[in-house]
Amino acid sequence: MILLQSWKKRLIYGTAGLAAAGCASAFYIGAHPEEPKASSYPIISKDVTTMTFKPNDGQVILLYGSDINRSKETQDDPQEPALMTTLSKTGTALKTEAIADPDLYRMAFSQKGTDPRNIYIHHPDGIEADHFFTYDLKRGTFKKHEVPNTAITSIAHYGKDAWVTSNAAKLSENIQLINVRTDKRYPIEDRLMPVVDSPILELDQTIAYANNGTEDDQEGAAGMVLLDQRTGKSRVIRKDVAPYAYTALYGAKDTAYFATTDGMMIKLKTDGTMQQKSFSVLDDVNYWATEPMRMINKQTGYQIINTGENDTDQRFVKWTFGQAFRVEPVRPDFWKPGNYYRYLYRNPYKKTSYFTETDMSSSGEYRLIVTDDQLKTLRTIPIDGEKGVDFVID
């Protein structure tokens, strides 16, 4: 067996830790061996990009990416197709069909205000692929984007272009940040490896992101990285009192925003100057395992953050960016402490958001919750949570 490079070891271990915590990406692993195989359902397509998803009024379509535990490369255990279930207004399953697209695994999403029409989709939890998808919210269609000679690990990003984080295609190469439009590639040193699924922030001529740091203090602790797009050179900015980890939040023009594990929110300029504010809601928050943020306007975003080792140790917060940057706890009307929630995505055209809820009591029920931009519940639909939900089309 070829020994993994240190950065790749840390990336795999970090990803595995996130998956174990159950809060790394916008997906839920809940498949059980006793469930019917996807191959037992009728196959309606072998290419998801040829399909248009337009449910009838009141109906909901649930997509489940194919099983990531199966390897299409070795074919030792043939990959099962993705599933599509259509639900009635009351949550009754009307039909379940298979989509036998070999490139459609489970999905993690990124959204950004500069491109509200598209949801960016990559394959999480250790699956490395040379492609990602976008979903057009207006047309109801998927598009596949190939990025040759890459092993994409994340497409979480903000800015006018699409950026991916990629593992090295060869053991002798570095991890890369890639501008998909221009194919400009920036090799990243081992000690500056980005945090898994923490967004890449595209600013004016600068890329900002949070880096992991290393176990060896000689190589450097975690920090906020500013990468000059013109020269390809990076510099690391750190607080005087170093936290365990930083998380990139949002960026625009010459300003990036970060949060830290010691309760701080930071406004960082591309010249290296920064403002810091302390917020008790961030104290002891595990930012190594962060759900994506969903922006509801240019300066406000909502996010579920984990506050402990258990899935149900969750907190819902509202971030506000700009001159009066801050973070504050919010309590949606559907929120029940002790249950497990995921914030799938926001539809900026309908101004609706989609959550899944797992009731951790003896009832063990699962629900899809649709809210407006004030987080008021519009619909609650029972779902079969044991199969997980990757994507909801309303």
Tab-separated table of C-alpha atoms in Angstrom:
chain	number	residue	atom	x	y	z
A	1	MET	CA	0.000	0.000	0.000
A	2	ILE	CA	1.348	3.443	-0.883
A	3	LEU	CA	1.751	5.610	2.204
A	4	LEU	CA	-0.483	8.685	2.161
A	5	GLN	CA	1.108	12.097	2.343
A	6	SER	CA	0.554	13.890	5.650
A	7	TRP	CA	-1.911	16.400	4.197
A	8	LYS	CA	-3.997	13.665	2.715
A	9	LYS	CA	-4.024	11.763	5.982
A	10	ARG	CA	-5.300	14.826	7.788
A	11	LEU	CA	-7.908	15.483	5.133
A	12	ILE	CA	-9.232	11.932	5.311
A	13	TYR	CA	-9.210	11.861	9.096
A	14	GLY	CA	-10.848	15.263	9.268
A	15	THR	CA	-13.554	14.224	6.806
A	16	ALA	CA	-14.160	10.985	8.640
A	17	GLY	CA	-14.529	12.905	11.875
A	18	LEU	CA	-17.079	15.207	10.299
A	19	ALA	CA	-19.059	12.297	8.956
A	20	ALA	CA	-19.011	10.628	12.340
A	21	ALA	CA	-20.341	13.805	13.903
A	22	GLY	CA	-23.113	13.795	11.321
A	23	CYS	CA	-22.918	17.509	10.598
A	24	ALA	CA	-20.321	18.134	7.920
A	25	SER	CA	-22.437	18.519	4.810
A	26	ALA	CA	-25.969	18.928	3.576
A	27	PHE	CA	-26.729	15.238	3.545
A	28	TYR	CA	-27.788	12.538	5.966
A	29	ILE	CA	-26.418	9.019	6.061
A	30	GLY	CA	-29.266	6.810	7.214
A	31	ALA	CA	-29.367	3.830	4.874
A	32	HIS	CA	-29.900	0.422	6.448
A	33	PRO	CA	-28.917	-2.960	4.996
A	34	GLU	CA	-32.462	-4.276	5.207
A	35	GLU	CA	-33.837	-1.629	2.841
A	36	PRO	CA	-34.813	-2.647	-0.696
A	37	LYS	CA	-32.005	-2.230	-3.197
A	38	ALA	CA	-32.297	0.709	-5.559
A	39	SER	CA	-32.015	-1.744	-8.447
A	40	SER	CA	-35.476	-3.060	-7.542
A	41	TYR	CA	-37.043	0.197	-8.753
A	42	PRO	CA	-37.689	1.108	-12.420
A	43	ILE	CA	-34.827	3.048	-14.008
A	44	ILE	CA	-36.128	6.233	-15.619
A	45	SER	CA	-32.778	7.718	-16.695
A	46	LYS	CA	-29.070	6.979	-16.875
A	47	ASP	CA	-28.099	10.664	-17.063
A	48	VAL	CA	-29.524	13.120	-14.527
A	49	THR	CA	-28.684	16.074	-16.805
A	50	THR	CA	-31.333	14.951	-19.320
A	51	MET	CA	-34.130	15.211	-16.758
A	52	THR	CA	-36.357	18.133	-15.809
A	53	PHE	CA	-37.714	18.140	-12.266
A	54	LYS	CA	-41.115	19.819	-12.127
A	55	PRO	CA	-43.367	18.283	-9.461
A	56	ASN	CA	-47.111	18.832	-9.706
A	57	ASP	CA	-48.695	21.452	-7.468
A	58	GLY	CA	-48.298	20.474	-3.839
A	59	GLN	CA	-46.109	17.472	-4.570
A	60	VAL	CA	-42.491	17.142	-3.479
A	61	ILE	CA	-39.608	15.227	-5.068
A	62	LEU	CA	-36.902	13.758	-2.846
A	63	LEU	CA	-33.545	12.767	-4.355
A	64	TYR	CA	-31.210	10.272	-2.724
A	65	GLY	CA	-27.714	10.064	-4.189
A	66	SER	CA	-26.257	6.621	-4.838
A	67	ASP	CA	-24.535	4.747	-2.040
A	68	ILE	CA	-21.078	6.201	-1.405
A	69	ASN	CA	-19.931	2.945	0.186
A	70	ARG	CA	-19.894	1.245	-3.178
A	71	SER	CA	-16.967	1.612	-5.581
A	72	LYS	CA	-17.708	1.990	-9.261
A	73	GLU	CA	-13.966	1.767	-9.970
A	74	THR	CA	-13.458	-1.741	-8.578
A	75	GLN	CA	-16.962	-3.042	-9.246
A	76	ASP	CA	-16.448	-5.419	-6.327
A	77	ASP	CA	-19.862	-4.310	-5.106
A	78	PRO	CA	-21.701	-2.663	-8.007
A	79	GLN	CA	-22.960	0.817	-7.312
A	80	GLU	CA	-26.685	1.112	-6.722
A	81	PRO	CA	-28.493	3.870	-8.625
A	82	ALA	CA	-29.736	7.096	-7.088
A	83	LEU	CA	-33.403	7.171	-6.080
A	84	MET	CA	-36.178	9.666	-6.752
A	85	THR	CA	-39.344	9.538	-4.614
A	86	THR	CA	-42.411	11.652	-5.371
A	87	LEU	CA	-44.553	12.551	-2.359
A	88	SER	CA	-48.145	13.812	-2.242
A	89	LYS	CA	-49.199	16.944	-0.349
A	90	THR	CA	-49.630	14.844	2.792
A	91	GLY	CA	-46.332	12.991	2.442
A	92	THR	CA	-47.644	9.775	0.920
A	93	ALA	CA	-45.053	8.162	-1.362
A	94	LEU	CA	-46.651	8.058	-4.818
A	95	LYS	CA	-43.726	6.397	-6.610
A	96	THR	CA	-40.027	5.671	-6.286
A	97	GLU	CA	-37.801	5.470	-9.363
A	98	ALA	CA	-34.089	4.951	-9.984
A	99	ILE	CA	-31.640	7.264	-11.770
A	100	ALA	CA	-28.729	5.102	-12.893
A	101	ASP	CA	-26.256	7.956	-13.414
A	102	PRO	CA	-22.873	6.577	-12.259
A	103	ASP	CA	-21.642	10.099	-11.409
A	104	LEU	CA	-24.514	11.071	-9.098
A	105	TYR	CA	-23.403	10.218	-5.573
A	106	ARG	CA	-24.692	11.736	-2.390
A	107	MET	CA	-24.668	15.511	-2.478
A	108	ALA	CA	-23.397	18.507	-0.520
A	109	PHE	CA	-24.451	22.000	-1.563
A	110	SER	CA	-23.028	25.486	-1.853
A	111	GLN	CA	-25.059	28.624	-2.574
A	112	LYS	CA	-23.991	32.215	-3.144
A	113	GLY	CA	-25.728	35.529	-3.705
A	114	THR	CA	-23.718	36.299	-6.818
A	115	ASP	CA	-25.344	33.340	-8.588
A	116	PRO	CA	-28.769	32.798	-6.965
A	117	ARG	CA	-30.062	30.709	-9.835
A	118	ASN	CA	-27.710	27.761	-9.290
A	119	ILE	CA	-27.022	25.390	-6.445
A	120	TYR	CA	-23.475	24.007	-6.602
A	121	ILE	CA	-23.213	20.315	-5.769
A	122	HIS	CA	-20.194	18.163	-4.984
A	123	HIS	CA	-19.787	14.679	-3.514
A	124	PRO	CA	-18.850	14.723	0.181
A	125	ASP	CA	-17.443	12.313	2.738
A	126	GLY	CA	-14.204	11.284	1.069
A	127	ILE	CA	-15.507	10.794	-2.488
A	128	GLU	CA	-13.133	12.487	-4.908
A	129	ALA	CA	-14.401	13.145	-8.426
A	130	ASP	CA	-13.330	15.131	-11.480
A	131	HIS	CA	-16.741	16.770	-11.793
A	132	PHE	CA	-19.413	18.680	-9.919
A	133	PHE	CA	-23.039	19.518	-10.687
A	134	THR	CA	-25.150	22.641	-10.663
A	135	TYR	CA	-28.911	22.619	-10.246
A	136	ASP	CA	-30.834	25.391	-12.021
A	137	LEU	CA	-33.632	26.488	-9.696
A	138	LYS	CA	-35.593	28.131	-12.510
A	139	ARG	CA	-35.383	25.357	-15.086
A	140	GLY	CA	-35.370	22.424	-12.694
A	141	THR	CA	-32.367	20.804	-14.389
A	142	PHE	CA	-28.923	19.499	-13.463
A	143	LYS	CA	-25.743	20.337	-15.372
A	144	LYS	CA	-22.488	18.433	-15.042
A	145	HIS	CA	-19.189	20.344	-14.991
A	146	GLU	CA	-16.002	18.400	-15.605
A	147	VAL	CA	-12.688	19.643	-14.215
A	148	PRO	CA	-9.979	17.426	-15.749
A	149	ASN	CA	-7.041	16.138	-13.711
A	150	THR	CA	-8.652	16.903	-10.382
A	151	ALA	CA	-9.985	15.134	-7.312
A	152	ILE	CA	-12.571	17.629	-6.068
A	153	THR	CA	-13.127	17.669	-2.322
A	154	SER	CA	-15.253	20.815	-1.983
A	155	ILE	CA	-17.014	23.512	-3.977
A	156	ALA	CA	-18.020	25.686	-1.029
A	157	HIS	CA	-17.279	29.219	-2.228
A	158	TYR	CA	-18.403	32.843	-2.471
A	159	GLY	CA	-17.653	35.206	-5.358
A	160	LYS	CA	-18.356	35.791	-9.025
A	161	ASP	CA	-16.561	32.657	-10.255
A	162	ALA	CA	-16.827	29.002	-9.246
A	163	TRP	CA	-13.932	27.664	-7.186
A	164	VAL	CA	-13.146	24.090	-6.207
A	165	THR	CA	-10.749	22.635	-3.704
A	166	SER	CA	-8.930	19.638	-5.131
A	167	ASN	CA	-6.695	16.936	-3.746
A	168	ALA	CA	-3.540	16.302	-5.713
A	169	ALA	CA	-4.078	14.180	-8.785
A	170	LYS	CA	-0.684	12.583	-8.076
A	171	LEU	CA	1.085	11.936	-4.788
A	172	SER	CA	3.921	14.228	-5.893
A	173	GLU	CA	1.560	17.194	-6.322
A	174	ASN	CA	-0.030	19.628	-3.884
A	175	ILE	CA	-3.634	20.287	-3.079
A	176	GLN	CA	-5.010	23.033	-5.342
A	177	LEU	CA	-7.526	25.843	-5.455
A	178	ILE	CA	-8.972	26.006	-8.976
A	179	ASN	CA	-10.952	28.731	-10.712
A	180	VAL	CA	-13.264	26.632	-12.879
A	181	ARG	CA	-13.965	29.397	-15.413
A	182	THR	CA	-10.340	30.287	-16.129
A	183	ASP	CA	-8.754	26.953	-15.097
A	184	LYS	CA	-6.250	28.985	-13.077
A	185	ARG	CA	-4.742	26.669	-10.462
A	186	TYR	CA	-3.052	27.672	-7.248
A	187	PRO	CA	-0.943	24.968	-5.552
A	188	ILE	CA	-1.319	25.024	-1.773
A	189	GLU	CA	1.413	24.099	0.674
A	190	ASP	CA	0.781	21.292	3.119
A	191	ARG	CA	0.710	23.662	6.091
A	192	LEU	CA	-1.858	25.916	4.336
A	193	MET	CA	-4.368	23.185	3.479
A	194	PRO	CA	-7.952	24.581	3.592
A	195	VAL	CA	-10.431	23.422	6.208
A	196	VAL	CA	-12.760	20.809	4.686
A	197	ASP	CA	-15.931	22.451	3.329
A	198	SER	CA	-15.124	25.848	4.845
A	199	PRO	CA	-15.856	28.282	1.988
A	200	ILE	CA	-13.250	29.720	-0.368
A	201	LEU	CA	-13.906	33.486	-0.430
A	202	GLU	CA	-13.198	35.285	-3.706
A	203	LEU	CA	-12.358	38.922	-3.007
A	204	ASP	CA	-10.850	41.630	-5.244
A	205	GLN	CA	-7.658	39.961	-6.555
A	206	THR	CA	-7.441	37.940	-3.326
A	207	ILE	CA	-8.627	34.557	-2.145
A	208	ALA	CA	-9.356	34.183	1.566
A	209	TYR	CA	-9.920	30.911	3.411
A	210	ALA	CA	-9.355	29.160	6.731
A	211	ASN	CA	-6.504	26.688	6.938
A	212	ASN	CA	-6.186	23.633	9.148
A	213	GLY	CA	-2.775	24.241	10.561
A	214	THR	CA	-0.730	21.161	11.435
A	215	GLU	CA	-0.065	18.905	14.363
A	216	ASP	CA	3.542	20.120	14.259
A	217	ASP	CA	3.755	23.625	15.750
A	218	GLN	CA	6.944	24.193	13.792
A	219	GLU	CA	4.894	24.190	10.564
A	220	GLY	CA	2.288	26.611	11.838
A	221	ALA	CA	-1.031	26.772	13.663
A	222	ALA	CA	-4.430	27.328	12.060
A	223	GLY	CA	-5.084	30.753	10.602
A	224	MET	CA	-6.779	32.919	7.991
A	225	VAL	CA	-5.039	32.736	4.631
A	226	LEU	CA	-4.905	35.566	2.078
A	227	LEU	CA	-3.774	34.342	-1.344
A	228	ASP	CA	-2.822	36.966	-3.950
A	229	GLN	CA	-4.344	35.848	-7.274
A	230	ARG	CA	-1.747	37.807	-9.258
A	231	THR	CA	1.372	36.359	-7.632
A	232	GLY	CA	0.040	33.099	-6.168
A	233	LYS	CA	1.731	33.941	-2.867
A	234	SER	CA	-0.019	33.411	0.464
A	235	ARG	CA	0.226	34.940	3.889
A	236	VAL	CA	-1.377	33.778	7.112
A	237	ILE	CA	-3.133	36.125	9.551
A	238	ARG	CA	-3.726	34.994	13.137
A	239	LYS	CA	-5.149	36.451	16.317
A	240	ASP	CA	-2.682	37.192	19.097
A	241	VAL	CA	-4.344	34.466	21.157
A	242	ALA	CA	-4.653	31.587	18.720
A	243	PRO	CA	-7.918	29.587	18.731
A	244	TYR	CA	-8.119	25.914	17.925
A	245	ALA	CA	-9.624	26.636	14.498
A	246	TYR	CA	-10.993	29.341	12.214
A	247	THR	CA	-13.992	29.074	9.879
A	248	ALA	CA	-14.499	31.215	6.774
A	249	LEU	CA	-18.004	32.674	6.675
A	250	TYR	CA	-18.536	35.205	3.905
A	251	GLY	CA	-16.617	37.634	1.701
A	252	ALA	CA	-17.122	40.521	-0.725
A	253	LYS	CA	-14.836	43.126	-2.338
A	254	ASP	CA	-11.899	43.636	0.048
A	255	THR	CA	-13.426	42.076	3.172
A	256	ALA	CA	-13.638	38.541	4.527
A	257	TYR	CA	-15.418	37.358	7.666
A	258	PHE	CA	-14.286	34.515	9.900
A	259	ALA	CA	-15.356	32.932	13.181
A	260	THR	CA	-13.165	31.202	15.729
A	261	THR	CA	-13.536	28.464	18.288
A	262	ASP	CA	-12.861	30.903	21.136
A	263	GLY	CA	-16.042	32.894	20.518
A	264	MET	CA	-14.787	35.596	18.176
A	265	MET	CA	-16.082	36.979	14.889
A	266	ILE	CA	-13.441	38.642	12.708
A	267	LYS	CA	-13.704	41.172	9.888
A	268	LEU	CA	-10.496	40.845	7.857
A	269	LYS	CA	-9.391	43.275	5.154
A	270	THR	CA	-7.138	42.220	2.278
A	271	ASP	CA	-4.423	44.547	3.621
A	272	GLY	CA	-4.263	42.328	6.715
A	273	THR	CA	-6.030	44.644	9.150
A	274	MET	CA	-8.831	43.150	11.196
A	275	GLN	CA	-11.597	43.934	13.662
A	276	GLN	CA	-12.612	41.434	16.330
A	277	LYS	CA	-15.812	41.061	18.331
A	278	SER	CA	-16.581	38.511	21.003
A	279	PHE	CA	-19.909	36.662	21.032
A	280	SER	CA	-21.010	34.249	23.729
A	281	VAL	CA	-23.108	32.276	21.252
A	282	LEU	CA	-19.833	31.104	19.667
A	283	ASP	CA	-18.193	29.973	22.905
A	284	ASP	CA	-17.126	26.321	22.795
A	285	VAL	CA	-18.650	25.822	19.326
A	286	ASN	CA	-17.143	22.963	17.354
A	287	TYR	CA	-16.320	24.726	14.089
A	288	TRP	CA	-14.501	21.684	12.815
A	289	ALA	CA	-17.932	20.355	11.877
A	290	THR	CA	-19.994	23.163	10.376
A	291	GLU	CA	-23.162	23.068	8.301
A	292	PRO	CA	-23.271	25.450	5.327
A	293	MET	CA	-24.629	28.960	5.749
A	294	ARG	CA	-27.613	30.072	3.673
A	295	MET	CA	-27.742	33.783	2.827
A	296	ILE	CA	-31.218	35.354	2.747
A	297	ASN	CA	-29.926	38.728	1.504
A	298	LYS	CA	-26.577	40.424	0.843
A	299	GLN	CA	-25.764	40.855	4.518
A	300	THR	CA	-27.669	38.176	6.427
A	301	GLY	CA	-27.313	34.403	6.610
A	302	TYR	CA	-28.687	31.554	8.743
A	303	GLN	CA	-26.748	28.516	9.876
A	304	ILE	CA	-27.005	25.478	12.132
A	305	ILE	CA	-23.896	25.109	14.276
A	306	ASN	CA	-22.916	22.191	16.471
A	307	THR	CA	-22.001	22.882	20.059
A	308	GLY	CA	-20.906	19.447	21.268
A	309	GLU	CA	-20.001	15.897	20.392
A	310	ASN	CA	-23.594	14.715	19.826
A	311	ASP	CA	-25.623	15.403	16.680
A	312	THR	CA	-28.394	17.002	18.716
A	313	ASP	CA	-26.094	19.556	20.402
A	314	GLN	CA	-27.151	22.156	17.860
A	315	ARG	CA	-27.733	25.886	17.822
A	316	PHE	CA	-29.381	28.021	15.144
A	317	VAL	CA	-27.775	31.411	14.511
A	318	LYS	CA	-28.126	34.465	12.303
A	319	TRP	CA	-24.985	36.107	10.917
A	320	THR	CA	-25.016	39.783	9.946
A	321	PHE	CA	-22.147	41.195	7.881
A	322	GLY	CA	-21.142	44.761	7.130
A	323	GLN	CA	-20.206	47.590	9.463
A	324	ALA	CA	-22.177	46.214	12.419
A	325	PHE	CA	-21.147	42.590	11.975
A	326	ARG	CA	-22.524	40.206	14.576
A	327	VAL	CA	-23.934	36.754	15.274
A	328	GLU	CA	-26.992	36.027	17.401
A	329	PRO	CA	-29.067	32.972	18.341
A	330	VAL	CA	-32.536	32.552	16.808
A	331	ARG	CA	-35.329	30.119	17.612
A	332	PRO	CA	-37.505	29.133	14.611
A	333	ASP	CA	-41.071	28.146	15.461
A	334	PHE	CA	-40.388	24.525	14.478
A	335	TRP	CA	-37.173	24.152	16.515
A	336	LYS	CA	-37.297	21.579	19.320
A	337	PRO	CA	-34.146	21.192	21.433
A	338	GLY	CA	-32.938	17.610	21.398
A	339	ASN	CA	-34.040	16.898	17.835
A	340	TYR	CA	-31.579	16.744	14.924
A	341	TYR	CA	-31.865	19.257	12.078
A	342	ARG	CA	-30.280	19.899	8.698
A	343	TYR	CA	-30.672	23.068	6.628
A	344	LEU	CA	-30.683	21.792	3.045
A	345	TYR	CA	-30.938	24.963	0.967
A	346	ARG	CA	-32.850	28.171	0.271
A	347	ASN	CA	-34.829	28.959	-2.880
A	348	PRO	CA	-34.262	32.709	-3.449
A	349	TYR	CA	-37.081	32.910	-5.997
A	350	LYS	CA	-39.743	31.378	-3.768
A	351	LYS	CA	-38.051	32.787	-0.633
A	352	THR	CA	-38.429	29.407	1.005
A	353	SER	CA	-35.979	27.246	2.969
A	354	TYR	CA	-35.920	23.467	3.392
A	355	PHE	CA	-35.036	21.655	6.604
A	356	THR	CA	-35.168	18.050	7.703
A	357	GLU	CA	-35.963	17.129	11.291
A	358	THR	CA	-35.263	13.871	13.089
A	359	ASP	CA	-37.350	13.375	16.223
A	360	MET	CA	-34.951	11.828	18.718
A	361	SER	CA	-37.726	10.740	21.083
A	362	SER	CA	-39.247	7.254	21.104
A	363	SER	CA	-41.481	8.184	18.139
A	364	GLY	CA	-38.452	8.403	15.853
A	365	GLU	CA	-40.367	10.438	13.253
A	366	TYR	CA	-38.795	12.343	10.361
A	367	ARG	CA	-40.137	15.497	8.779
A	368	LEU	CA	-39.427	17.860	5.916
A	369	ILE	CA	-40.042	21.460	6.991
A	370	VAL	CA	-40.546	24.341	4.548
A	371	THR	CA	-40.237	27.892	5.926
A	372	ASP	CA	-40.310	31.459	4.676
A	373	ASP	CA	-37.391	33.887	5.070
A	374	GLN	CA	-38.523	34.750	8.602
A	375	LEU	CA	-38.255	31.024	9.415
A	376	LYS	CA	-42.015	30.720	9.843
A	377	THR	CA	-43.199	27.197	9.013
A	378	LEU	CA	-45.192	26.983	5.779
A	379	ARG	CA	-45.430	23.185	5.403
A	380	THR	CA	-44.495	20.103	7.374
A	381	ILE	CA	-44.340	16.802	5.475
A	382	PRO	CA	-43.596	13.412	7.041
A	383	ILE	CA	-40.762	11.580	5.289
A	384	ASP	CA	-39.072	8.212	5.522
A	385	GLY	CA	-35.921	9.431	7.207
A	386	GLU	CA	-34.298	6.016	7.347
A	387	LYS	CA	-33.380	6.420	3.688
A	388	GLY	CA	-31.925	9.891	4.160
A	389	VAL	CA	-32.616	12.893	1.934
A	390	ASP	CA	-30.020	14.516	-0.295
A	391	PHE	CA	-32.113	17.069	-2.162
A	392	VAL	CA	-35.698	18.368	-2.072
A	393	ILE	CA	-37.524	19.765	-5.113
A	394	ASP	CA	-40.735	21.571	-4.228
